[in-house]
Structure formats: structure tokens, C-alpha cells
PDB file of C-alpha atoms in Angstrom:
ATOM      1  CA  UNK A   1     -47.860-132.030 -32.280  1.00 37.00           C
ATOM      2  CA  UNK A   2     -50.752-132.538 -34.607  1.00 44.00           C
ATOM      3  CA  UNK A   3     -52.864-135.982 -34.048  1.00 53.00           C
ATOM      4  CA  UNK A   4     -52.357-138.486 -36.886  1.00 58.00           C
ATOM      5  CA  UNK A   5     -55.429-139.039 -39.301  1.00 70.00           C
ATOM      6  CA  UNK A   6     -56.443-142.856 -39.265  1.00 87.00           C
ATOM      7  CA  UNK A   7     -56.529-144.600 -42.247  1.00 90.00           C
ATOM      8  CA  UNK A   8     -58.226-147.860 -43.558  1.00 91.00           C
ATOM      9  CA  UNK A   9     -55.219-149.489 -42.912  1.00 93.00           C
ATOM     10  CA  UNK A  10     -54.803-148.688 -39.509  1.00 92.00           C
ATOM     11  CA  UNK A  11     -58.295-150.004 -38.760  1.00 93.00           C
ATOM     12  CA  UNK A  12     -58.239-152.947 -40.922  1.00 92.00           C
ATOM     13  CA  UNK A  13     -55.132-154.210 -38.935  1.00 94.00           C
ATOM     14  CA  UNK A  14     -56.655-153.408 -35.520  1.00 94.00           C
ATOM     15  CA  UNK A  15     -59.173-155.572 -36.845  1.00 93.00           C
ATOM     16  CA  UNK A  16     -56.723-158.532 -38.280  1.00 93.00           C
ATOM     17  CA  UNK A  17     -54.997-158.408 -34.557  1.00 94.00           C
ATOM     18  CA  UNK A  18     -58.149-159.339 -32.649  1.00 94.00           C
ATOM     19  CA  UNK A  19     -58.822-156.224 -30.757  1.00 95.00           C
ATOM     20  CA  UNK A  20     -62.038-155.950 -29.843  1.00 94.00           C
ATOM     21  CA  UNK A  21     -62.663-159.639 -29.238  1.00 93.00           C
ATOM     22  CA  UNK A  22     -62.148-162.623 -27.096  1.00 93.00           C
ATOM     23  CA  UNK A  23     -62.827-162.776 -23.431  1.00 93.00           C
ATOM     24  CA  UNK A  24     -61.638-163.107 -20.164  1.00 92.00           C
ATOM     25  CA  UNK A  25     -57.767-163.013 -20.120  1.00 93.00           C
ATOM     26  CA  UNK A  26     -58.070-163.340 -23.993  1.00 94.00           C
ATOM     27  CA  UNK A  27     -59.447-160.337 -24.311  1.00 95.00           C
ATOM     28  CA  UNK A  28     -57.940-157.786 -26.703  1.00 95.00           C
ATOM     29  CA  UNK A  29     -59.581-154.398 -26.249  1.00 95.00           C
ATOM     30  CA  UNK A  30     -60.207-151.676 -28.822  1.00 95.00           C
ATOM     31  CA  UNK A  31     -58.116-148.999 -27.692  1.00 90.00           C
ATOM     32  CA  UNK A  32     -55.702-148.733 -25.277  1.00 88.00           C
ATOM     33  CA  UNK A  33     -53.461-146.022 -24.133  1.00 80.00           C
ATOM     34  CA  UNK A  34     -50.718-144.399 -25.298  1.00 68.00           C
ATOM     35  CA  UNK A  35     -47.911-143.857 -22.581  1.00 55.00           C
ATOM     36  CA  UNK A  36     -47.778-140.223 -23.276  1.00 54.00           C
ATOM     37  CA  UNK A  37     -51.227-139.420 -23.346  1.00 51.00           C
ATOM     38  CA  UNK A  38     -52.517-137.105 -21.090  1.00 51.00           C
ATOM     39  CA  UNK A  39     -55.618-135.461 -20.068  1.00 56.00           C
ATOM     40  CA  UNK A  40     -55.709-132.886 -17.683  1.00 55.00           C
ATOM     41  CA  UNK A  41     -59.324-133.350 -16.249  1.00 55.00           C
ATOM     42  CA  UNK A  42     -59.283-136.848 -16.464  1.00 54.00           C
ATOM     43  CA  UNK A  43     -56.993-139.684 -14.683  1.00 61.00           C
ATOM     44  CA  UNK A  44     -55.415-141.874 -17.120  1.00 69.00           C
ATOM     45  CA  UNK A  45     -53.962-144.774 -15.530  1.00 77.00           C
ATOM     46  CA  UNK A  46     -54.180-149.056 -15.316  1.00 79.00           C
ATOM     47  CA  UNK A  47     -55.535-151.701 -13.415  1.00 82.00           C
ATOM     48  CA  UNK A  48     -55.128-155.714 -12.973  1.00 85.00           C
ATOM     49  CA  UNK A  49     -58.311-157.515 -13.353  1.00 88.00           C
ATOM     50  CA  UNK A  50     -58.608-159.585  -9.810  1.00 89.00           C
ATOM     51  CA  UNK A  51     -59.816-162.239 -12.035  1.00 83.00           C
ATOM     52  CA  UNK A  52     -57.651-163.091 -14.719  1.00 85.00           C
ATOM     53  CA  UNK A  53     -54.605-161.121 -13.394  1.00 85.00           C
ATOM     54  CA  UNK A  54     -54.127-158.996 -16.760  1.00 89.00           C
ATOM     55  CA  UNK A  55     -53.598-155.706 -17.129  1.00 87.00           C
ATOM     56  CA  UNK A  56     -56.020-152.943 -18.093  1.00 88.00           C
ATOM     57  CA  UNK A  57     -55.794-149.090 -19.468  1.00 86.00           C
ATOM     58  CA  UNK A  58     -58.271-146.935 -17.249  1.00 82.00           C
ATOM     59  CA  UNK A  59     -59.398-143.744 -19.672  1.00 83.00           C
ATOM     60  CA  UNK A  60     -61.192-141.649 -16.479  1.00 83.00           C
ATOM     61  CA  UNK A  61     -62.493-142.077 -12.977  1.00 84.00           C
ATOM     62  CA  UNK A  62     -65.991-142.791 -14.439  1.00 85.00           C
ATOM     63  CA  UNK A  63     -65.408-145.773 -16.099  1.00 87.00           C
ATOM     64  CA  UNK A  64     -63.242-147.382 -14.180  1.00 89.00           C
ATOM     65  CA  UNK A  65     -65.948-146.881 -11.289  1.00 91.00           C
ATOM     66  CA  UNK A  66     -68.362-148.229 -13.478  1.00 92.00           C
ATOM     67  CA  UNK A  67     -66.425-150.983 -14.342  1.00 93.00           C
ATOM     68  CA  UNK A  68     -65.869-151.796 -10.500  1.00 94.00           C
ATOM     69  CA  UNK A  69     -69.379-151.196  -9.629  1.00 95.00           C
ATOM     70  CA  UNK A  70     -70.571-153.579 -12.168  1.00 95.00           C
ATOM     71  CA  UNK A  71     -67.903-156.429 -11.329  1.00 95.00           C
ATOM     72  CA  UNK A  72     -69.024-156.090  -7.768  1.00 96.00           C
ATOM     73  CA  UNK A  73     -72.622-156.382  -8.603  1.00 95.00           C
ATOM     74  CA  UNK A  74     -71.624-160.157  -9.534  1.00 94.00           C
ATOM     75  CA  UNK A  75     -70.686-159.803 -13.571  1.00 95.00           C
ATOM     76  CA  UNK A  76     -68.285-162.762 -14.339  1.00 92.00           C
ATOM     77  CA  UNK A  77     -66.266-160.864 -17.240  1.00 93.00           C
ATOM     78  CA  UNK A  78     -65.626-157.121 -17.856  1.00 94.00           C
ATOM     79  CA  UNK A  79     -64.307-156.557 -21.538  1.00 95.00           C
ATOM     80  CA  UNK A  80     -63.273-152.546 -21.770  1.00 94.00           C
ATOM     81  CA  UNK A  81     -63.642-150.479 -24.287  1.00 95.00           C
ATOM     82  CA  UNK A  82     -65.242-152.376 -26.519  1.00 97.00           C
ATOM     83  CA  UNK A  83     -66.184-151.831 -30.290  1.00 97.00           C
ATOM     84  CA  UNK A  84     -69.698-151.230 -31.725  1.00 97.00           C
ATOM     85  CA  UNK A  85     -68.150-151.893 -35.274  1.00 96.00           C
ATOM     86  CA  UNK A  86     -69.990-149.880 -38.081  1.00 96.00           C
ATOM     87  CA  UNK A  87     -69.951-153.341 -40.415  1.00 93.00           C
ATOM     88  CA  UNK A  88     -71.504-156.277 -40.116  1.00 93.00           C
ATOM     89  CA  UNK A  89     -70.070-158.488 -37.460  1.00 93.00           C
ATOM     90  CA  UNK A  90     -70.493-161.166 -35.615  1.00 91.00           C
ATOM     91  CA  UNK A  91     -72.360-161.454 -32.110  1.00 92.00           C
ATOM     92  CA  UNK A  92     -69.803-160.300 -29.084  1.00 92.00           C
ATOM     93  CA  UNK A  93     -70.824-163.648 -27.263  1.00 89.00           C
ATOM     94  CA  UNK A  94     -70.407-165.915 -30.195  1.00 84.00           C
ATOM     95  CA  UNK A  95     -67.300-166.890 -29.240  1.00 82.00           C
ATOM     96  CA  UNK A  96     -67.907-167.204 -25.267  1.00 83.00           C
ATOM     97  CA  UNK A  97     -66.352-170.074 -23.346  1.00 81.00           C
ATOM     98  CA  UNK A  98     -68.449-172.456 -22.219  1.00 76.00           C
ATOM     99  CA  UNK A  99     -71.909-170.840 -24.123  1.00 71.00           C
ATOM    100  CA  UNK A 100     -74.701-173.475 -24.835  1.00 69.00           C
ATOM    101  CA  UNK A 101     -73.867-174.101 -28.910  1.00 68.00           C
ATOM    102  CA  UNK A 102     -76.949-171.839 -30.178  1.00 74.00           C
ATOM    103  CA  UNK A 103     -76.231-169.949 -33.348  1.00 79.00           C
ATOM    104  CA  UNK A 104     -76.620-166.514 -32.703  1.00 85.00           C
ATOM    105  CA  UNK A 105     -77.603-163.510 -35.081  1.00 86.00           C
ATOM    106  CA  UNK A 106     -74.891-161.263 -36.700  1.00 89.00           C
ATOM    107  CA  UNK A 107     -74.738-157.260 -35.887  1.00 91.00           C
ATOM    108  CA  UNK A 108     -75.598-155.207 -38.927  1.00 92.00           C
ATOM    109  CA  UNK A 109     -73.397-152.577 -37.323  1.00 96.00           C
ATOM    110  CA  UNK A 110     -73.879-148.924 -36.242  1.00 97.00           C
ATOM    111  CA  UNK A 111     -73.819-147.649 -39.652  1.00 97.00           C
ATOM    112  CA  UNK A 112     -76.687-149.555 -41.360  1.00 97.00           C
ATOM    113  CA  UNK A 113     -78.764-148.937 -37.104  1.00 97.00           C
ATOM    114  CA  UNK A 114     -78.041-144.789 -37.500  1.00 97.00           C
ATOM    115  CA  UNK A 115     -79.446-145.192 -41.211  1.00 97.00           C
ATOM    116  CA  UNK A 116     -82.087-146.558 -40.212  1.00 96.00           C
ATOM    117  CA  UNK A 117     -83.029-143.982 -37.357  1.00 95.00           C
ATOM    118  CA  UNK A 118     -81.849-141.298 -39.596  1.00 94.00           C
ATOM    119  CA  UNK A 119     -78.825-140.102 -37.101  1.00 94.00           C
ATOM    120  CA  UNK A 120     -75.532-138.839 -38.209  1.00 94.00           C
ATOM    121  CA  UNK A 121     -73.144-141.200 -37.728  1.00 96.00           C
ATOM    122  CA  UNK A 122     -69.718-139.969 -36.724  1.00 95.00           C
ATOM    123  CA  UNK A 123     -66.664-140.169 -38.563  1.00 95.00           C
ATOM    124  CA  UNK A 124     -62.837-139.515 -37.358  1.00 94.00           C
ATOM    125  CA  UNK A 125     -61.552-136.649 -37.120  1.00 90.00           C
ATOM    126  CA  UNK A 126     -60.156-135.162 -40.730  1.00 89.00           C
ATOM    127  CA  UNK A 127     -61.594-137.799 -42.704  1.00 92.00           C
ATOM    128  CA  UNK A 128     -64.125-139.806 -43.718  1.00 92.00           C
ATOM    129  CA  UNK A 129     -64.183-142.799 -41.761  1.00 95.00           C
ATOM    130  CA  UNK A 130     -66.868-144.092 -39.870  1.00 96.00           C
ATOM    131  CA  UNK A 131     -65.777-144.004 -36.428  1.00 96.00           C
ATOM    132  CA  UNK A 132     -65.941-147.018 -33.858  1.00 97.00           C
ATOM    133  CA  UNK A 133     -67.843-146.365 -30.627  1.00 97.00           C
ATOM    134  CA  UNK A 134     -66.807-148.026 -28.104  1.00 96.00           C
ATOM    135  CA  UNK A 135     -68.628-149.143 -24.934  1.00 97.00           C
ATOM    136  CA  UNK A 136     -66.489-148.050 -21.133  1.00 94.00           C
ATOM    137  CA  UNK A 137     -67.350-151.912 -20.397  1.00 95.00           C
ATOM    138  CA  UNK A 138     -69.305-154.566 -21.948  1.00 97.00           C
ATOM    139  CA  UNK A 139     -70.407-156.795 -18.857  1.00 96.00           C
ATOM    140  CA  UNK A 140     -70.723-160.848 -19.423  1.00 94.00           C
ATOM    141  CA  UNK A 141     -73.792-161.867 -16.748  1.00 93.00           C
ATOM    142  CA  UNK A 142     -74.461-165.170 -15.063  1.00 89.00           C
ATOM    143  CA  UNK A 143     -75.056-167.931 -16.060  1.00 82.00           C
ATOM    144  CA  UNK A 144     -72.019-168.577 -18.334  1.00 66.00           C
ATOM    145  CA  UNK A 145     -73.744-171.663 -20.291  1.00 64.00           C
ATOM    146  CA  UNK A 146     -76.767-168.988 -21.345  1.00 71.00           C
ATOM    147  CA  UNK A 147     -74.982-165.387 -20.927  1.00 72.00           C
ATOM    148  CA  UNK A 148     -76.546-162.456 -20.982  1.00 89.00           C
ATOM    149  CA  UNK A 149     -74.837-158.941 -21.686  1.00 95.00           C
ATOM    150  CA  UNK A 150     -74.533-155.408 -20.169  1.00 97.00           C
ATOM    151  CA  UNK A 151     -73.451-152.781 -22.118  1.00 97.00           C
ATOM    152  CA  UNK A 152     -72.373-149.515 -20.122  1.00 95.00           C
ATOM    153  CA  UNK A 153     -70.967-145.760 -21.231  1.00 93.00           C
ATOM    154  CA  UNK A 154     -69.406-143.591 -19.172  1.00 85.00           C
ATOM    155  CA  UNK A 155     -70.418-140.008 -19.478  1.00 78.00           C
ATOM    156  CA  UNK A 156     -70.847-136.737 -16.815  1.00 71.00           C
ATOM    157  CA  UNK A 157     -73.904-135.216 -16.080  1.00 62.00           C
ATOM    158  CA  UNK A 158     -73.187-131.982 -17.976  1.00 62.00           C
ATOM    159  CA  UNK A 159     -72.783-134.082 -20.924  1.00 60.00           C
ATOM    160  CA  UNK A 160     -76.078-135.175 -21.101  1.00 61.00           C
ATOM    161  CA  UNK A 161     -78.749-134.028 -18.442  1.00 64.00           C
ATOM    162  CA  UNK A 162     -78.137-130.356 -18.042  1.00 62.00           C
ATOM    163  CA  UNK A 163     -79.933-127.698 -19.408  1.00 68.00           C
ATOM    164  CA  UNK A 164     -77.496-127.296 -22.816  1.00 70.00           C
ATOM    165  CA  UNK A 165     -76.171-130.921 -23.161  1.00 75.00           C
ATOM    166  CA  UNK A 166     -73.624-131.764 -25.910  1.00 79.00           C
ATOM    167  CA  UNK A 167     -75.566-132.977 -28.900  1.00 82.00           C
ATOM    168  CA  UNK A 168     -72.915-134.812 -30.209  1.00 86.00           C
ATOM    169  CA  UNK A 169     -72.785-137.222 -27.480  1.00 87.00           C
ATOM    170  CA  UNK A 170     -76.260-137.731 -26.669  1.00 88.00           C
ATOM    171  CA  UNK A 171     -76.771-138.680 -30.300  1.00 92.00           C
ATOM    172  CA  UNK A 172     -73.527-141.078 -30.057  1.00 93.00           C
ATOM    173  CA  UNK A 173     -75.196-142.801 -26.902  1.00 93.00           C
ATOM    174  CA  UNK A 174     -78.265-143.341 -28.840  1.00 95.00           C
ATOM    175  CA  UNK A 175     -76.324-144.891 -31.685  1.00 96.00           C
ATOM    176  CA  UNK A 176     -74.723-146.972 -28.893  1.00 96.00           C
ATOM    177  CA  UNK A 177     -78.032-148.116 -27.200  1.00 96.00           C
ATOM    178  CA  UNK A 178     -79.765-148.886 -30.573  1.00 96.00           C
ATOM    179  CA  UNK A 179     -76.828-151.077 -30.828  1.00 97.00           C
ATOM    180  CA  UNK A 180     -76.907-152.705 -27.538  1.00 96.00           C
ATOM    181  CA  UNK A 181     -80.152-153.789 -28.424  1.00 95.00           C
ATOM    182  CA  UNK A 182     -79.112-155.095 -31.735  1.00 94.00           C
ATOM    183  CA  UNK A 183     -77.207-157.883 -29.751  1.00 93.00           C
ATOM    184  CA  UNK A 184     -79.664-158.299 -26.781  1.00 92.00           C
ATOM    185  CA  UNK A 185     -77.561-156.487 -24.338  1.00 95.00           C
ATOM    186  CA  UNK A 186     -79.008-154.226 -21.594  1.00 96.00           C
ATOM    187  CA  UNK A 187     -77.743-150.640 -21.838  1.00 96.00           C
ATOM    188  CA  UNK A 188     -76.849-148.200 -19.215  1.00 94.00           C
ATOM    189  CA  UNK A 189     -75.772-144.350 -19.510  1.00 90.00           C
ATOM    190  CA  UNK A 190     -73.593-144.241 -16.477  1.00 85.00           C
ATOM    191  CA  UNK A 191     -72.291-141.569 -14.289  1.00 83.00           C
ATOM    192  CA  UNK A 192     -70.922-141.753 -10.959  1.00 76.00           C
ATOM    193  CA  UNK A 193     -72.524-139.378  -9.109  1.00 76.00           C
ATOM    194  CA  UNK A 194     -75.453-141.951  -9.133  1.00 79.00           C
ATOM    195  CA  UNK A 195     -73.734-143.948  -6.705  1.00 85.00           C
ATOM    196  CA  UNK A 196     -72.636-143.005  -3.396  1.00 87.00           C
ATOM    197  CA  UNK A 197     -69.397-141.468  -2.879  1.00 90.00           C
ATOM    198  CA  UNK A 198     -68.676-143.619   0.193  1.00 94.00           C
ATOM    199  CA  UNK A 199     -69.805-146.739  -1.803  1.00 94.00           C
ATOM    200  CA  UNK A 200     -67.327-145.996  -4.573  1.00 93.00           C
ATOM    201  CA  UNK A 201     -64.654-145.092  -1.934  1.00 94.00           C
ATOM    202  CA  UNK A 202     -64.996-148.607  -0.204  1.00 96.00           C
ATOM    203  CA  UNK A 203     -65.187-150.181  -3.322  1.00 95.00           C
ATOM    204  CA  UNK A 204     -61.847-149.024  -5.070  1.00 93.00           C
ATOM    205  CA  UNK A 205     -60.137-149.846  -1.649  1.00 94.00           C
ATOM    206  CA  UNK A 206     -60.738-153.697  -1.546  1.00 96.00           C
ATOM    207  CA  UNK A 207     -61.276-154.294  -5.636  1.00 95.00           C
ATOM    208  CA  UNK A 208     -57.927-156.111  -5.696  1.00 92.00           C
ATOM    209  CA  UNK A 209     -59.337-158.441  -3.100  1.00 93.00           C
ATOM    210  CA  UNK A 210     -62.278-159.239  -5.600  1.00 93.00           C
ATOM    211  CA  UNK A 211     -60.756-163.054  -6.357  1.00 91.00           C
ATOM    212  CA  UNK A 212     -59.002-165.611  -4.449  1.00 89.00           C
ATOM    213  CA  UNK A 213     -56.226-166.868  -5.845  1.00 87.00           C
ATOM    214  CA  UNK A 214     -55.431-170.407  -4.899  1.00 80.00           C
ATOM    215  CA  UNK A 215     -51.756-169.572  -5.249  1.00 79.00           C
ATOM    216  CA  UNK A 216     -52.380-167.674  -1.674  1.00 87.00           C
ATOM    217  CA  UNK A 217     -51.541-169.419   1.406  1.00 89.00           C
ATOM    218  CA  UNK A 218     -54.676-167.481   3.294  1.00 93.00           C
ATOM    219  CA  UNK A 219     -57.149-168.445   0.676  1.00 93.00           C
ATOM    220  CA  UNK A 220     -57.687-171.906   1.551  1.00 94.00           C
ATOM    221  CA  UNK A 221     -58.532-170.680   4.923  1.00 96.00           C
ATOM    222  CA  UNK A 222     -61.719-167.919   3.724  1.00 96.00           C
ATOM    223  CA  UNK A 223     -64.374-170.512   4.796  1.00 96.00           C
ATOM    224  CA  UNK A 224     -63.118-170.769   8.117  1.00 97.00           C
ATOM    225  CA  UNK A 225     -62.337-167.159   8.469  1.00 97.00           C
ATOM    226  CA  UNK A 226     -66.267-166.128   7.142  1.00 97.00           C
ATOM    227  CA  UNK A 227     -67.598-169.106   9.784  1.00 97.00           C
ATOM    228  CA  UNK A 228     -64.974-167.042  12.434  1.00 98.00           C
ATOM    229  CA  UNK A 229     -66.886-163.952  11.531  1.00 97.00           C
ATOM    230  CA  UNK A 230     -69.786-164.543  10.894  1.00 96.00           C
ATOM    231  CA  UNK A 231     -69.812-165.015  14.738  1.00 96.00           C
ATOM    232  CA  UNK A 232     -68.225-161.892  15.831  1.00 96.00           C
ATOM    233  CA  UNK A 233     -69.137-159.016  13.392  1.00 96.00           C
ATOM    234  CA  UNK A 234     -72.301-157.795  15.182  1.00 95.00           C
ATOM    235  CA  UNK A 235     -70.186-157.296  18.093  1.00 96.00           C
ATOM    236  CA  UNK A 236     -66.135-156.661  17.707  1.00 97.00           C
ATOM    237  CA  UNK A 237     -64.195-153.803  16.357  1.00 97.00           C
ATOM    238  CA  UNK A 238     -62.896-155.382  13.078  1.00 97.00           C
ATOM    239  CA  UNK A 239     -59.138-154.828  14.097  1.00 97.00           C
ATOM    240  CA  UNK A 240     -60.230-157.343  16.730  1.00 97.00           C
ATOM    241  CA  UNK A 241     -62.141-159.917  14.650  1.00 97.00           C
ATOM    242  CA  UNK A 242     -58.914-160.095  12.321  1.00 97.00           C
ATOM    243  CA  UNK A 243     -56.225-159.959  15.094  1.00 97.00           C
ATOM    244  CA  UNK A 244     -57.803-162.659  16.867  1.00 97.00           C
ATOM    245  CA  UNK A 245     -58.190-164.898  13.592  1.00 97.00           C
ATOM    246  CA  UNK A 246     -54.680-163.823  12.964  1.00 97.00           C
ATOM    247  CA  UNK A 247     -53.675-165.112  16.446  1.00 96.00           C
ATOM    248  CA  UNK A 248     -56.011-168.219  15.881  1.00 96.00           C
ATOM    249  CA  UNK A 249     -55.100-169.104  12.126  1.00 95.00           C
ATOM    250  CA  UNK A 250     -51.274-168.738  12.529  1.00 95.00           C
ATOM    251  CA  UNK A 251     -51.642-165.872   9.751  1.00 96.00           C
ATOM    252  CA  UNK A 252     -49.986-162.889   9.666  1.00 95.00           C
ATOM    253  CA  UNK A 253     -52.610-159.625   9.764  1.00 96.00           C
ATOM    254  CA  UNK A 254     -52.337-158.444   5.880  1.00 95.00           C
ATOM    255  CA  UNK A 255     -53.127-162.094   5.491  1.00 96.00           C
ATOM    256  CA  UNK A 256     -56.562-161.595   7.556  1.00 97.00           C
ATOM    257  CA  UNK A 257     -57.390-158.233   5.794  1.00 96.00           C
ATOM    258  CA  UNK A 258     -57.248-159.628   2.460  1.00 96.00           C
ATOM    259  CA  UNK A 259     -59.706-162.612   3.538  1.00 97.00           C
ATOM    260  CA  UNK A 260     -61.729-159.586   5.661  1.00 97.00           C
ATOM    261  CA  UNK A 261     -61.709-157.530   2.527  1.00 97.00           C
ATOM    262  CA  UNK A 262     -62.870-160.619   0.069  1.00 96.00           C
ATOM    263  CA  UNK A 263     -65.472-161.415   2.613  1.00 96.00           C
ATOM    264  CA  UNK A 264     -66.914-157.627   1.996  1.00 96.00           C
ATOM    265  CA  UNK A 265     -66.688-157.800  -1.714  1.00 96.00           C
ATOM    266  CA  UNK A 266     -68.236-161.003  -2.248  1.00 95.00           C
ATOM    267  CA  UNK A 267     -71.200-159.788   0.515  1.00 95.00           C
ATOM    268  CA  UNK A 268     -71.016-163.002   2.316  1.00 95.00           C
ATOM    269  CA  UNK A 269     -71.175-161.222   5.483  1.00 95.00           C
ATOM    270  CA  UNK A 270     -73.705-157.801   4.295  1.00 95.00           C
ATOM    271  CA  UNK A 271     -71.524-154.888   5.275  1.00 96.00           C
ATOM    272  CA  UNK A 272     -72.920-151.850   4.148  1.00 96.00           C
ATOM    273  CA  UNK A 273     -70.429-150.314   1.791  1.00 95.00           C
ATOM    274  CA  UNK A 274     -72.281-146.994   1.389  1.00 93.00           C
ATOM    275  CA  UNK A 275     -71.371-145.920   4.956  1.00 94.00           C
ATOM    276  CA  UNK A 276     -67.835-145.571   6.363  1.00 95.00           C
ATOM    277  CA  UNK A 277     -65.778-149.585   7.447  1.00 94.00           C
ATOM    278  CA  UNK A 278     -63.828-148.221   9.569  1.00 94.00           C
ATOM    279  CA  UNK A 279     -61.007-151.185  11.495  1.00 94.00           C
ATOM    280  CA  UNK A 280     -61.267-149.423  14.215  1.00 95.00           C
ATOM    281  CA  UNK A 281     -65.391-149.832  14.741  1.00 96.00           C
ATOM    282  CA  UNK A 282     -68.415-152.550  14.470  1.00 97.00           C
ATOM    283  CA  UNK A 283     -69.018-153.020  10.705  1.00 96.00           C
ATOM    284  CA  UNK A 284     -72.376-151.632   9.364  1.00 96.00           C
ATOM    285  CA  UNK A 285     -74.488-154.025   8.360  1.00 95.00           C
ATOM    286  CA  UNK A 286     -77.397-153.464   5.615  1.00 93.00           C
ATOM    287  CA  UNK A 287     -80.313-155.682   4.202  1.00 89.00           C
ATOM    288  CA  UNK A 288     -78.853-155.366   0.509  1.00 83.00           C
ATOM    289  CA  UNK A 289     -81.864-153.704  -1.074  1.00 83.00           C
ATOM    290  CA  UNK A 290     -79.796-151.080  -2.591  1.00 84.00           C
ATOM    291  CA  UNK A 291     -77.420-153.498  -4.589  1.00 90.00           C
ATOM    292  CA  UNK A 292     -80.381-155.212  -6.201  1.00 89.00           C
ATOM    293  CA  UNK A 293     -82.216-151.727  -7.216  1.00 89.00           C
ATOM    294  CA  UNK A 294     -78.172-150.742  -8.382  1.00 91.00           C
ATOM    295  CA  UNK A 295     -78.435-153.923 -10.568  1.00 93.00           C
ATOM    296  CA  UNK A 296     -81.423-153.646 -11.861  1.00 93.00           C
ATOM    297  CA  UNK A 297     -80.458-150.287 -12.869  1.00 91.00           C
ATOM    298  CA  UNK A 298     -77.209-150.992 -14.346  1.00 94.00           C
ATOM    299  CA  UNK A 299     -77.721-154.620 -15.835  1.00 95.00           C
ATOM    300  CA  UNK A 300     -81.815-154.698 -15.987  1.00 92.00           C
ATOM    301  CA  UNK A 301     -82.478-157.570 -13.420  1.00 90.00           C
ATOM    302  CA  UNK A 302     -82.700-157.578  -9.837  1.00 85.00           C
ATOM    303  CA  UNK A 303     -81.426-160.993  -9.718  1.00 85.00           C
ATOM    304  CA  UNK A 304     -79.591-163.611 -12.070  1.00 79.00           C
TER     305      UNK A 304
END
């Protein structure tokens, strides 16, 4: 069945309905997915944001491993697929909850930034709308009274670094990183062969472990459990560190895992997530160099 065109109207309402701004759990995104849509070399899907418990459409492996990658490396809001609007708009952190009250600058929009470069801006398909890029993630940083933003796309290697790249896109990321500029936002081109596979691996497996929610029993224990760790994780098996703070704690061992697996996220104890944490074996430990040069490649600061 034939794709239908968009029209004005369609994009006026999207508009009207608030997607593409607000943040946190208020967050309306740009597009989202329709239930029936389907790409075979991709892996369309969903996920619930640790943080504010919503849930989220996931368009391909690479941005959602982005997006995880970026939340890890200590980004306190992740808004996905968010519009680079070809009007005049205003600032995607005007709005933010608890900013310092500082006026900030409109966007003059990807139309009037692509004029100005002299690069074709792209329209949807059949007609002759401008079309809205959207950004995989647009990344909130510390501190929330002064934020600072992150812009990332998602695209393969082939797309853009090979010997015959797809024109089309590489001028669409320029469009997009004139615009992250526009608002002060640091831009990345990501793809995830950048990072390794193991990383990425470890990563996905304890992302839903990212928050604590005080409605859990085990999270008021955490700062007993990392102090119980701390201890023991140069020298026990992990399946023994948590079965003995089970044992301790009165928990149950799911119970321990979760804290074990928030305790890795968060890097209070430094396991190195780019090697195999296996339960069964001493945890790898690692002196965290990598995740700063990661950040300063993917949000242009070492620190915050």
C-alpha cells in the first residue's frame, strides 16, 4: 500500500499537540511508530526510560545504543527523535525545569541555516514540504540550573565514511550540525561500531537498572550494599558478593542483582564494562579513562 503524502495540516497539528517539546516525562516526541511498521534490516521496537518510567519507540539498534551510551555517560534527560523545525522556533531548553530564568535566543530554523550555506534542503516525499530532521536523541547535560545540550544522529558507516557515501545524508547531517550549533548544542555523528561490542552488550543488559526507584524495597538499602562491596569486589566471585548480601540483608537474590547492576551503571564501584562481568568471576576493574575520552567525544567535555 502506497505511503500517504503529508500535508500542512498534518504538520501543523503535530505541531498544535506538542510533539517535539517538553521534557522529561513531558516529553512528546516527533515521531513515533506505527504498530505495523516494519523494517527488515532494522529492529523496531520500545523501551521504558529508567528515569521517568515512560515509554519510548526505538527506530534501530543504533540509536537506541546511542541513546543508552549517552544516558550512561551521566546525561540527566534523553528527548528522542527530536525536531530541527525548518521555521523559526523557540530554543529546545527554553522551557527546561528548573533552568536559571535567562532569555535565550530563538532558532531561525533549518530552512533559513541551509540558505544560508547554500544546501538543498529536503522536502517529503511527493511534495513540497520542507521536511523535519530529527535528531536520534537530544541529550540535556548537568547542571540542570545552567544546561547544556547534546545533539546526536544515528547513522552506519557506509552511510557516511566509505568510499561512495550517500550524499543525501551527509548533506542532511550537515544541515543538522549547522543547526545544533544554532542552539549551542554539541553535535555528534554516531555509529556504534565506535564503541565496543562488549561495552554495548553490558550496557543494554543492566539499562533498566539505570534509576532507583524509591517505590523498591532494595533501594533504600544501595548504600549499604556499595559499602558491602566495595569491600569484597577485588576479591569474590560476584555470585558470592550478592549471595552473601542476600543472606546478610534479608533480600531475596534478584533483589541484590538489581542493587549489583545499579552499582555498575552508576560506576560507583569502576567495573570495566568493555570486558566480559561475568557472576560467576572477580569483576574487572578499570581506571575510567575511556568513559571520559567517550564523553568528550559524544557530548564535547571530559567532565561536567
Amino acid at each position: 500500500m502506497p505511503q500517504a503524502k503529508v500535508t500542512k495540516e498534518w504538520l501543523i497539528e503535530r505541531v498544535l499537540l506538542g510533539c517535539g517539546r517538553g521534557h522529561g516525562a513531558d516529553y512528546k516526541p516527533w515521531l513515533t511508530l506505527g504498530r505495523g511498521k516494519f523494517i527488515p534490516k532494522s529492529r523496531h521496537g520500545w523501551y521504558i526510560d529508567p528515569e521517568t518510567r515512560v515509554q519510548r519507540d526505538i527506530f534501530s539498534d543504533n540509536e537506541n545504543d546511542g541513546g543508552i551510551v549517552g544516558s550512561w555517560l551521566g546525561a540527566v534527560d534523553r528527548r528522542v527523535q527530536f525536531p530541527c523545525f525548518p521555521f523559526r522556533h523557540p530554543h529546545p531548553s527554553e522551557d527546561a525545569p528548573g533552568r536559571e530564568v535567562t532569555p535565550l535566543p530563538w532558532s531561525e530554523g533549518t530552512l533559513a541555516l541551509a540558505l544560508a550555506a547554500n544546501l538543498r534542503h529536503p522536502v517529503f516525499v511527493g511534495t513540497h514540504i520542507y521536511y523535519v530532521l530529527t535528531f536520534d536523541a537530544l541529550f540535556t547535560l548537568p547542571p540542570r540550573n545552567r544546561p547544556r545540550l547534546a545533539a546526536l544522529a544515528g547513522k552506519n558507516y557506509n552511510q557516511t565514511r566509505s568510499d561512495d557515501p550517500d550524499w543525501n545524508v551527509v548533506e542532511n547531517l550537515e544541515l543538522q550540525r549547522r543547526y545544533a550549533k544554532s542552539i549551542d548544542a554539541f553535535f555528534c555523528a554516531w555509529d556504534q561500531l565506535v564503541c565496543p561490542a562488549e561495552l554495548i552488550t553490558n550496557l543494554r543488559s543492566i539499562y533498566s537498572s539505570a534509576a532507583l526507584p524509591a517505590s523498591l524495597k532494595c533501594s533504600a538499602f544501595y548504600p549499604e550494599f556499595r559499602e558491602f562491596a566495595e569491600k569484597r569486589v577485588d576479591d569474590w566471585p560476584v555470585n558470592r558478593l550478592l549471595q552473601a548480601f542476600a543472606k546478610e540483608s534479608q533480600l531475596k537474590v534478584p533483589e541484590v542483582t538489581f542493587l549489583w547492576d545499579h552499582l555498575v551503571w552508576t560506576q560507583d564501584i569502576p567495573v570495566d564494562l568493555t570486558k566480559p562481568v561475568l557472576r560467576t568471576q572477580i569483576a574487572p576493574l578499570w581506571d575510567g579513562r575511556w568513559m571520559k575520552e567517550m564523553r568528550e567525544s559524544m557530548f564535547g567535555c571530559k567532565e561536567f
